Amino acid sequence: MPSTPQAPDTPAVSLSTLLADPGLGLEQIAGPREDRLVGTIGTTELEDPAPYLRGGELLLIAGVRLPQPDEAVDAYVRRLVEAGIAALGFGVAPVHDEVPPALRSACDRHGLPLLRIPPGTPFVAVNHAAHQAMAQARHRELREVAEAQAALAAAAARPDALKAVLHRLASHLGAWTVLLDPHGQELLAAGTPPAEPAVEQLRALATETMTRVRRGRSGGRTQPPTAAAEHQADVHLTVHTLPAETAGTTDGVFALGIAADRPPTAVHRSVTGTALVLLSLLTTPRHALGTDTRSAAALVRLMLGHDPVEVAPLLASAARTTDTWTVIHGRLTTSHAGPASRPGADPAQLAALGTALTTPYLDVDGIRLRGLLPAGAALPDLAPVARLGWTLGLSAPVAAADLAIADRQADRMLRHAVAAGAPWALHREQELSLHSLVGADDAVALARARFAPLADAPAPGPAVLLETLRTWLAQHGNWDRTAAALELHRNTVRRRIARTAELLDVDLDDLDVRMELWFALRWLPGERLGRGEGEDD
């Protein structure tokens, strides 16, 4: 039974395309009118060709050995349907003057499209037309894949590469795409999300798939990227794992989840494959932590004693127009983030945080985080970091010369967020305030005089007492919130505040006293930005 050879990647052609070709003159005379895909063309005159079929064929016959009794014709068609052919084409003449009625009836009965091939159309013409249609479809697919790959590559080169790649993929697939970190927490998403049951099922499928991959790694085997698929009502759910570079840990698996209202096509699978490669690269710690030559040069200069002000321009992106930085402090405050609570820097957690915060400049030590964010652009969306279990404090944007001040600001904002139960807190500088009504020299002199009695304070020392006072005042004298912010027992806070009040000889129950101390704290040396040349450090 000869058939037309087909390249492995040649797409199928729709039956309607062949029926619409005026040069063939094909006519459907029986069977369902639904459009079917034809994968190949075959010709046969065997009495039972079913054993030699693999499904999806348009089978062409001239009826040379078509069974004669109606019952035999019915059995012939039934076996063809069981073999999975797409349609049957019957060539009129020279054997039959017309399509046999028994064949038409059997095709209607078994749901097999039957095409009448007129005498002037040779079978080879049908073969040729189908081959041309398949080649044209393949060309369209290749062009679509190439255009999508170019768009994904351009997205990966953007500053917000992960978000851009996800958005481009969602747009091309007409789907909702979501990137999940190694612990199943959503990092970024793009497109219109499906109903909540589908979202939850997709997240559960991703967690299960990533767990399976991690188990394979822990067994000492090299585990390739894994895919899984399910349905939720009419939504097609697909999960692909992304192998993160993890320096020996078995936790470095990210997942790409896709929810679409139609099954993936060959083009969609090819485009998704390209996106998976890009996302795998973008979620590795090596990429997220920025091992570029400029960063390496900055590290060398710092280790050799250069001032941070001289080094900072090397770290600032070429796209930034200002050399300003926001300092980030973080504390892991929920337990669901898993391995990040271990001492040391977990590479997968670093990649997840670097991805969410859009900065490579991070230092994670167990449940503590410090980072630098180039402040020439808007702050990133902090919600994904909060979903990872982190509480954040952020400084005001500062020049490199004021990074030490910003570091203290970020630490205080973190304590404020922890005490308030908020996911993050930002320090904001107010240009017009009570502080602007007092000369800087007088304010600094007042601050030094007010806190001079603490200079010789015994353990825990003046710096600790000042920071405890500052936090207590910021929490409006609330003992529990102050204790939570400082990670101390409330009785320790009470003792420190009592000792501070004694040394300063003040009544901290007096609101005017509290206001004066708060004002003075803001003017201690090293606390305010934009100091004049004559001010002390």
Coordinates of C-alpha atoms in Angstrom, one line a residue:
M1 CA 0.0 0.0 0.0
P2 CA 2.0 3.0 -1.2
S3 CA 1.8 6.3 0.6
T4 CA 3.5 9.7 0.3
P5 CA 6.5 10.0 2.6
Q6 CA 6.2 12.8 5.2
A7 CA 9.0 14.7 7.0
P8 CA 8.7 14.2 10.8
D9 CA 7.9 17.8 11.4
T10 CA 5.5 18.3 8.5
P11 CA 2.2 19.6 9.8
A12 CA -1.1 18.0 8.9
V13 CA -3.4 19.6 6.4
S14 CA -7.1 20.2 7.0
L15 CA -9.6 18.2 5.0
S16 CA -11.4 21.5 4.1
T17 CA -8.2 22.7 2.4
L18 CA -8.3 19.8 0.0
L19 CA -12.1 20.2 -0.6
A20 CA -11.6 23.9 -1.4
D21 CA -9.0 23.2 -4.0
P22 CA -10.7 23.9 -7.4
G23 CA -8.1 21.9 -9.3
L24 CA -9.0 18.7 -7.5
G25 CA -12.8 18.9 -7.7
L26 CA -13.3 16.8 -4.6
E27 CA -16.7 16.5 -3.1
Q28 CA -17.8 15.1 0.3
I29 CA -20.8 12.9 -0.2
A30 CA -21.1 11.0 3.1
G31 CA -20.0 11.1 6.7
P32 CA -19.7 13.9 9.2
R33 CA -19.0 17.4 7.9
E34 CA -16.5 18.2 10.6
D35 CA -13.1 19.4 9.5
R36 CA -10.4 16.8 10.1
L37 CA -6.6 16.9 9.9
V38 CA -4.9 14.7 7.3
G39 CA -1.4 13.6 8.2
T40 CA -0.6 11.7 5.0
I41 CA -2.1 10.4 1.8
G42 CA -2.3 6.6 1.1
T43 CA -3.5 4.6 -1.8
T44 CA -4.6 0.9 -1.6
E45 CA -6.7 -1.8 -3.2
L46 CA -6.2 -4.4 -0.5
E47 CA -9.3 -6.2 0.8
D48 CA -8.3 -5.3 4.4
P49 CA -5.8 -2.4 4.6
A50 CA -6.4 -1.7 8.3
P51 CA -3.3 -3.6 9.6
Y52 CA -1.1 -1.3 7.5
L53 CA -2.5 2.0 8.7
R54 CA -1.3 4.2 11.5
G55 CA -4.1 6.8 11.7
G56 CA -4.7 10.2 10.2
E57 CA -4.6 9.1 6.6
L58 CA -6.7 10.2 3.7
L59 CA -7.0 6.7 2.1
L60 CA -7.6 6.7 -1.7
I61 CA -9.2 3.7 -3.4
A62 CA -10.8 3.0 -6.8
G63 CA -12.8 0.0 -5.5
V64 CA -10.9 -2.7 -7.5
R65 CA -11.3 -5.2 -4.6
L66 CA -14.1 -3.6 -2.7
P67 CA -16.2 -6.3 -1.0
Q68 CA -19.5 -6.9 -2.8
P69 CA -22.1 -7.8 -0.2
D70 CA -23.4 -4.8 1.8
E71 CA -22.4 -6.5 5.1
A72 CA -18.8 -6.9 3.9
V73 CA -18.7 -3.2 2.8
D74 CA -19.9 -2.3 6.3
A75 CA -17.2 -4.4 7.9
Y76 CA -14.6 -2.9 5.6
V77 CA -15.5 0.7 6.6
R78 CA -15.7 -0.3 10.3
R79 CA -12.1 -1.6 10.3
L80 CA -10.9 1.6 8.6
V81 CA -12.6 3.7 11.3
E82 CA -11.0 1.5 14.0
A83 CA -7.6 2.1 12.3
G84 CA -8.1 5.9 12.8
I85 CA -8.0 7.2 9.2
A86 CA -9.1 10.8 8.7
A87 CA -11.2 10.2 5.5
L88 CA -11.8 7.9 2.6
G89 CA -11.5 9.0 -1.0
F90 CA -13.2 7.1 -3.8
G91 CA -12.0 7.5 -7.4
V92 CA -14.9 7.3 -9.9
A93 CA -13.9 5.3 -13.1
P94 CA -12.5 3.2 -14.5
V95 CA -13.8 0.4 -12.1
H96 CA -17.0 2.1 -10.9
D97 CA -19.2 4.6 -12.8
E98 CA -20.3 6.1 -9.4
V99 CA -19.6 5.6 -5.7
P100 CA -21.4 2.5 -4.5
P101 CA -24.5 3.3 -2.4
A102 CA -23.5 0.6 0.2
L103 CA -20.2 2.5 0.7
R104 CA -21.9 5.8 1.2
S105 CA -24.4 4.2 3.7
A106 CA -21.5 2.5 5.7
C107 CA -19.6 5.8 5.9
D108 CA -22.6 7.6 7.2
R109 CA -23.3 4.9 9.7
H110 CA -19.7 4.7 11.1
G111 CA -18.9 8.5 10.9
L112 CA -16.2 8.4 8.2
P113 CA -16.0 11.3 5.7
L114 CA -16.2 10.0 2.2
L115 CA -14.9 12.1 -0.7
R116 CA -15.8 11.6 -4.4
I117 CA -12.8 12.0 -6.6
P118 CA -14.0 12.8 -10.2
P119 CA -12.7 10.9 -13.2
G120 CA -10.4 13.8 -14.3
T121 CA -8.5 13.9 -11.0
P122 CA -5.6 11.3 -10.7
F123 CA -4.7 10.2 -7.2
V124 CA -1.2 11.6 -7.7
A125 CA -2.8 15.1 -8.0
V126 CA -4.4 14.7 -4.6
N127 CA -1.0 13.6 -3.3
H128 CA 0.7 16.7 -4.8
A129 CA -1.9 19.1 -3.6
A130 CA -1.7 17.7 0.0
H131 CA 2.1 17.9 -0.1
Q132 CA 2.0 21.5 -1.2
A133 CA -0.5 22.5 1.5
M134 CA 1.6 20.8 4.1
A135 CA 4.7 22.5 2.9
Q136 CA 3.0 25.9 3.0
A137 CA 1.6 25.2 6.5
R138 CA 5.1 24.2 7.6
H139 CA 6.6 27.4 6.2
R140 CA 4.0 29.4 8.1
E141 CA 4.8 27.6 11.3
L142 CA 8.5 28.1 10.9
R143 CA 8.0 31.8 10.3
E144 CA 5.7 32.1 13.3
V145 CA 8.3 30.2 15.5
A146 CA 11.2 32.4 14.2
E147 CA 9.3 35.6 14.9
A148 CA 8.3 34.4 18.4
Q149 CA 11.9 33.3 19.2
A150 CA 13.2 36.7 18.1
A151 CA 10.6 38.5 20.3
L152 CA 11.5 36.3 23.3
A153 CA 15.2 36.9 22.8
A154 CA 14.6 40.7 22.7
A155 CA 12.5 40.4 25.9
A156 CA 15.4 38.5 27.6
A157 CA 17.7 41.4 26.9
R158 CA 15.5 43.9 28.7
P159 CA 16.2 45.1 32.3
D160 CA 13.0 43.4 33.4
A161 CA 13.9 40.2 31.5
L162 CA 11.9 37.7 33.4
K163 CA 8.7 39.7 33.4
A164 CA 9.2 40.6 29.7
V165 CA 9.7 36.9 28.7
L166 CA 6.7 35.8 30.6
H167 CA 4.5 38.5 29.0
R168 CA 5.8 37.7 25.6
L169 CA 5.1 34.0 26.1
A170 CA 1.6 34.6 27.5
S171 CA 0.8 36.8 24.5
H172 CA 1.9 34.3 22.0
L173 CA 0.2 31.3 23.6
G174 CA -2.9 33.3 24.5
A175 CA -2.5 31.8 28.0
W176 CA -1.7 32.7 31.6
T177 CA 1.9 32.1 32.5
V178 CA 3.3 32.0 36.0
L179 CA 6.8 31.5 37.3
L180 CA 7.0 29.6 40.6
D181 CA 10.1 29.5 42.9
P182 CA 11.5 26.2 44.2
H183 CA 9.0 26.3 47.1
G184 CA 5.9 26.8 45.0
Q185 CA 5.5 30.5 45.6
E186 CA 4.5 32.7 42.7
L187 CA 7.2 35.1 41.6
L188 CA 5.8 36.6 38.5
A189 CA 2.7 36.1 36.3
A190 CA 1.5 37.4 32.9
G191 CA -1.8 37.2 31.0
T192 CA -5.3 36.8 32.3
P193 CA -5.5 34.2 35.1
P194 CA -8.1 31.4 34.9
A195 CA -10.6 30.7 37.7
E196 CA -9.2 30.1 41.1
P197 CA -9.7 26.3 41.1
A198 CA -7.5 26.1 37.9
V199 CA -4.9 28.3 39.5
E200 CA -4.8 26.1 42.7
Q201 CA -4.6 22.9 40.6
L202 CA -1.8 24.4 38.5
R203 CA 0.2 25.3 41.6
A204 CA -0.4 21.9 43.1
L205 CA 0.8 20.2 39.9
A206 CA 3.9 22.4 39.9
T207 CA 4.8 21.6 43.5
E208 CA 4.3 17.9 42.9
T209 CA 6.5 18.0 39.7
M210 CA 9.3 20.0 41.4
T211 CA 9.2 17.6 44.3
R212 CA 9.6 14.6 41.9
V213 CA 12.6 16.3 40.3
R214 CA 14.2 17.1 43.6
R215 CA 13.8 13.5 44.7
G216 CA 15.5 12.3 41.5
R217 CA 18.5 14.6 42.3
S218 CA 18.8 13.5 45.9
G219 CA 19.1 9.9 44.7
G220 CA 22.3 10.9 42.9
R221 CA 20.7 10.7 39.4
T222 CA 20.8 13.5 36.8
Q223 CA 17.2 14.5 36.5
P224 CA 16.3 16.2 33.2
P225 CA 13.6 19.0 33.1
T226 CA 10.2 17.5 33.6
A227 CA 6.8 18.4 32.2
A228 CA 3.3 17.5 33.4
A229 CA -0.2 18.3 32.2
E230 CA -3.7 18.1 33.5
H231 CA -7.2 19.6 32.8
Q232 CA -9.4 21.7 35.0
A233 CA -12.8 22.0 33.3
D234 CA -11.9 23.5 29.9
V235 CA -8.6 24.8 31.0
H236 CA -5.4 23.0 29.8
L237 CA -2.7 23.1 32.5
T238 CA 0.9 22.5 31.8
V239 CA 4.0 22.6 34.1
H240 CA 7.6 22.7 33.0
T241 CA 10.5 22.5 35.5
L242 CA 13.5 24.8 35.1
P243 CA 16.8 23.4 36.2
A244 CA 18.5 26.2 38.3
E245 CA 22.3 26.1 38.9
T246 CA 22.5 25.3 42.5
A247 CA 26.0 24.5 43.5
G248 CA 25.3 21.2 45.2
T249 CA 21.9 21.8 46.6
T250 CA 18.9 19.7 45.5
D251 CA 16.4 22.5 46.0
G252 CA 17.1 24.5 42.9
V253 CA 14.1 23.8 40.7
F254 CA 11.8 26.5 39.3
A255 CA 8.6 25.9 37.4
L256 CA 6.8 27.5 34.6
G257 CA 3.0 27.1 34.7
I258 CA 0.8 27.6 31.7
A259 CA -3.0 27.7 31.7
A260 CA -4.7 27.9 28.3
D261 CA -8.2 27.4 26.9
R262 CA -6.9 25.2 24.1
P263 CA -4.4 22.3 23.8
P264 CA -0.8 23.3 22.8
T265 CA 0.0 23.1 19.1
A266 CA 3.4 22.1 17.7
V267 CA 4.2 25.8 17.3
H268 CA 3.3 26.5 20.9
R269 CA 5.5 23.7 22.1
S270 CA 8.4 25.0 20.1
V271 CA 8.0 28.6 21.4
T272 CA 7.6 27.3 24.9
G273 CA 10.8 25.3 24.5
T274 CA 12.7 28.5 23.6
A275 CA 11.1 30.4 26.6
L276 CA 12.2 27.5 28.9
V277 CA 15.8 27.9 27.9
L278 CA 15.7 31.6 28.5
L279 CA 13.9 31.3 31.8
S280 CA 16.3 28.6 32.9
L281 CA 19.2 31.0 32.3
L282 CA 17.5 34.0 33.9
T283 CA 16.6 32.1 37.1
T284 CA 20.1 30.8 37.9
P285 CA 22.1 32.4 40.7
R286 CA 24.9 33.1 38.3
H287 CA 22.6 35.4 36.3
A288 CA 20.6 36.7 39.2
L289 CA 23.7 37.6 41.1
G290 CA 25.4 39.3 38.2
T291 CA 28.9 37.8 37.7
D292 CA 29.7 40.3 35.0
T293 CA 33.2 41.9 34.6
R294 CA 32.1 45.3 35.9
S295 CA 30.8 43.7 39.2
A296 CA 34.0 41.7 39.5
A297 CA 36.1 44.8 39.0
A298 CA 34.1 46.6 41.7
L299 CA 34.8 43.7 44.1
V300 CA 38.5 43.8 43.4
R301 CA 38.7 47.6 44.0
L302 CA 36.8 47.3 47.3
M303 CA 39.1 44.6 48.5
L304 CA 42.1 46.7 47.6
G305 CA 40.8 49.6 49.6
H306 CA 39.0 51.9 47.2
D307 CA 36.2 54.1 48.5
P308 CA 32.6 52.9 47.8
V309 CA 32.0 56.3 46.1
E310 CA 34.6 55.4 43.5
V311 CA 33.3 51.9 43.0
A312 CA 29.6 52.6 42.8
P313 CA 29.6 53.8 39.2
L314 CA 30.9 50.3 38.1
L315 CA 27.8 48.7 39.7
A316 CA 25.3 51.1 38.3
S317 CA 23.7 49.9 35.1
A318 CA 24.6 51.7 31.9
A319 CA 20.9 52.5 31.5
R320 CA 20.8 54.5 34.7
T321 CA 21.2 58.2 34.5
T322 CA 21.8 58.8 38.2
D323 CA 24.2 57.1 40.7
T324 CA 21.7 56.6 43.5
W325 CA 20.9 53.6 45.5
T326 CA 18.2 52.2 47.7
V327 CA 19.3 49.9 50.6
I328 CA 17.2 46.9 51.4
H329 CA 17.1 45.0 54.7
G330 CA 15.0 41.9 55.0
R331 CA 14.0 39.3 57.6
L332 CA 12.4 35.9 56.9
T333 CA 9.3 36.1 59.1
T334 CA 7.2 33.2 57.8
S335 CA 8.1 29.5 57.8
H336 CA 6.7 28.4 54.5
A337 CA 9.8 29.6 52.6
G338 CA 11.5 26.4 53.6
P339 CA 15.2 25.9 53.0
A340 CA 15.9 29.7 53.1
S341 CA 15.7 29.4 56.9
R342 CA 18.9 27.4 57.0
P343 CA 22.1 29.2 57.8
G344 CA 24.1 30.4 54.8
A345 CA 23.0 31.6 51.4
D346 CA 20.7 29.1 49.6
P347 CA 21.4 29.5 45.8
A348 CA 17.8 28.9 44.8
Q349 CA 16.5 31.4 47.3
L350 CA 19.1 33.9 46.1
A351 CA 17.9 33.4 42.5
A352 CA 14.3 33.8 43.5
L353 CA 15.0 37.0 45.5
G354 CA 17.3 38.4 42.8
T355 CA 14.5 37.7 40.3
A356 CA 11.8 39.3 42.4
L357 CA 13.8 42.3 43.5
T358 CA 15.4 42.8 40.0
T359 CA 18.8 43.3 41.5
P360 CA 21.9 41.1 41.6
Y361 CA 23.4 42.9 44.6
L362 CA 22.1 40.7 47.5
D363 CA 23.6 39.2 50.6
V364 CA 21.4 36.5 52.3
D365 CA 22.6 35.0 55.5
G366 CA 20.1 32.6 56.9
I367 CA 17.0 34.6 57.7
R368 CA 18.7 37.9 57.1
L369 CA 18.9 39.9 53.8
R370 CA 20.7 43.0 52.8
G371 CA 20.8 44.4 49.3
L372 CA 21.4 47.3 47.0
L373 CA 18.9 48.4 44.4
P374 CA 20.0 50.9 41.7
A375 CA 17.5 53.7 42.3
G376 CA 17.4 55.2 38.8
A377 CA 14.1 53.4 38.1
A378 CA 10.9 52.7 40.0
L379 CA 10.9 50.3 42.8
P380 CA 10.1 46.7 41.8
D381 CA 6.8 45.0 42.9
L382 CA 7.6 43.9 46.4
A383 CA 4.6 41.6 46.7
P384 CA 6.4 38.5 45.3
V385 CA 9.1 38.9 47.9
A386 CA 6.5 39.1 50.6
R387 CA 4.9 35.9 49.3
L388 CA 8.3 34.3 49.7
G389 CA 8.1 35.0 53.4
W390 CA 10.3 38.1 53.7
T391 CA 9.5 41.4 55.5
L392 CA 11.5 44.3 54.0
G393 CA 12.7 47.7 55.0
L394 CA 13.9 50.2 52.4
S395 CA 15.9 53.3 52.6
A396 CA 15.3 56.5 50.7
P397 CA 17.4 56.8 47.5
V398 CA 20.8 58.0 48.3
A399 CA 24.1 58.8 46.7
A400 CA 27.0 56.3 47.3
A401 CA 28.5 58.7 49.9
D402 CA 25.4 58.3 52.1
L403 CA 25.1 54.5 51.9
A404 CA 26.0 54.1 55.6
I405 CA 23.0 56.4 56.5
A406 CA 20.7 54.5 54.1
D407 CA 21.8 51.2 55.7
R408 CA 20.6 52.5 59.1
Q409 CA 17.4 53.8 57.5
A410 CA 16.7 50.4 55.9
D411 CA 17.3 48.6 59.2
R412 CA 14.9 50.9 61.1
M413 CA 12.3 50.5 58.4
L414 CA 12.6 46.8 58.7
R415 CA 12.1 47.0 62.4
H416 CA 9.1 49.2 61.9
A417 CA 7.5 46.8 59.4
V418 CA 8.1 43.8 61.7
A419 CA 6.5 45.7 64.6
A420 CA 3.6 46.8 62.6
G421 CA 3.0 43.4 60.9
A422 CA 3.4 45.0 57.5
P423 CA 5.1 43.3 54.5
W424 CA 7.5 46.2 54.0
A425 CA 8.2 49.8 55.0
L426 CA 9.9 52.7 53.1
H427 CA 11.8 55.6 54.5
R428 CA 10.7 58.9 53.2
E429 CA 12.6 62.2 53.4
Q430 CA 10.4 65.2 54.0
E431 CA 11.9 68.4 52.5
L432 CA 9.5 70.8 54.3
S433 CA 9.1 69.8 58.0
L434 CA 9.9 71.1 61.5
H435 CA 13.6 70.2 60.9
S436 CA 13.8 72.7 58.1
L437 CA 12.9 75.5 60.5
V438 CA 16.0 75.1 62.6
G439 CA 19.5 75.8 61.4
A440 CA 21.6 72.7 60.9
D441 CA 24.4 73.8 63.2
D442 CA 22.0 74.6 66.1
A443 CA 20.2 71.3 65.6
V444 CA 23.4 69.3 65.7
A445 CA 24.6 71.1 68.8
L446 CA 21.3 70.4 70.5
A447 CA 21.4 66.7 69.6
R448 CA 25.0 66.3 70.9
A449 CA 24.2 68.1 74.2
R450 CA 21.0 66.2 74.7
F451 CA 22.6 62.8 74.4
A452 CA 26.0 63.6 75.9
P453 CA 25.0 61.8 79.2
L454 CA 24.9 58.5 77.4
A455 CA 28.5 58.7 76.2
D456 CA 29.9 56.8 79.2
A457 CA 27.0 54.4 79.6
P458 CA 28.0 50.9 80.6
A459 CA 27.0 47.8 78.8
P460 CA 25.1 47.5 76.6
G461 CA 26.6 50.9 75.7
P462 CA 25.4 54.2 74.3
A463 CA 24.7 53.0 70.7
V464 CA 22.4 50.2 71.9
L465 CA 20.6 52.5 74.3
L466 CA 20.1 55.1 71.5
E467 CA 18.8 52.5 69.1
T468 CA 16.4 51.1 71.7
L469 CA 15.1 54.6 72.4
R470 CA 14.7 55.4 68.8
T471 CA 12.7 52.2 68.1
W472 CA 10.6 52.7 71.2
L473 CA 9.7 56.3 70.2
A474 CA 9.0 55.1 66.7
Q475 CA 6.5 52.6 68.1
H476 CA 4.9 55.3 70.2
G477 CA 6.0 53.7 73.4
N478 CA 4.5 50.3 72.7
W479 CA 6.6 47.7 74.5
D480 CA 5.5 44.6 72.5
R481 CA 6.0 46.1 69.1
T482 CA 9.4 47.5 70.2
A483 CA 10.5 44.1 71.5
A484 CA 9.4 42.4 68.2
A485 CA 11.3 45.0 66.1
L486 CA 14.5 44.6 68.2
E487 CA 14.0 40.8 68.7
L488 CA 14.3 41.3 72.4
H489 CA 12.2 40.3 75.4
R490 CA 9.9 43.1 76.5
N491 CA 11.5 43.2 79.9
T492 CA 14.9 43.9 78.3
V493 CA 13.3 46.8 76.4
R494 CA 11.8 48.2 79.7
R495 CA 15.2 48.0 81.5
R496 CA 17.0 49.8 78.6
I497 CA 14.4 52.6 78.3
A498 CA 14.4 53.0 82.1
R499 CA 18.2 53.2 82.1
T500 CA 18.2 55.7 79.2
A501 CA 15.6 57.9 81.0
E502 CA 17.7 57.8 84.2
L503 CA 20.9 58.8 82.4
L504 CA 19.2 61.6 80.4
D505 CA 17.3 62.7 83.5
V506 CA 14.0 63.0 81.7
D507 CA 10.4 61.9 82.2
L508 CA 9.5 59.8 79.1
D509 CA 5.8 59.9 80.0
D510 CA 5.9 63.6 79.0
L511 CA 4.9 64.0 75.4
D512 CA 7.0 67.2 75.0
V513 CA 10.1 65.3 76.1
R514 CA 9.4 62.5 73.7
M515 CA 9.0 65.0 70.8
E516 CA 12.2 66.8 71.8
L517 CA 14.2 63.5 71.9
W518 CA 12.8 62.4 68.6
F519 CA 13.8 65.7 67.0
A520 CA 17.3 65.4 68.5
L521 CA 17.8 61.8 67.3
R522 CA 17.2 62.9 63.7
W523 CA 20.1 65.4 64.0
L524 CA 22.8 63.2 65.5
P525 CA 25.9 63.1 63.3
G526 CA 25.6 60.6 60.5
E527 CA 21.8 60.5 60.6
R528 CA 20.8 63.0 57.8
L529 CA 21.5 63.1 54.1
G530 CA 23.0 66.0 52.3
R531 CA 25.5 67.1 55.0
G532 CA 27.5 70.3 54.4
E533 CA 31.2 70.2 53.9
G534 CA 31.8 71.6 57.4
E535 CA 29.7 68.9 59.2
D536 CA 31.3 66.1 61.1
D537 CA 30.9 62.5 60.2

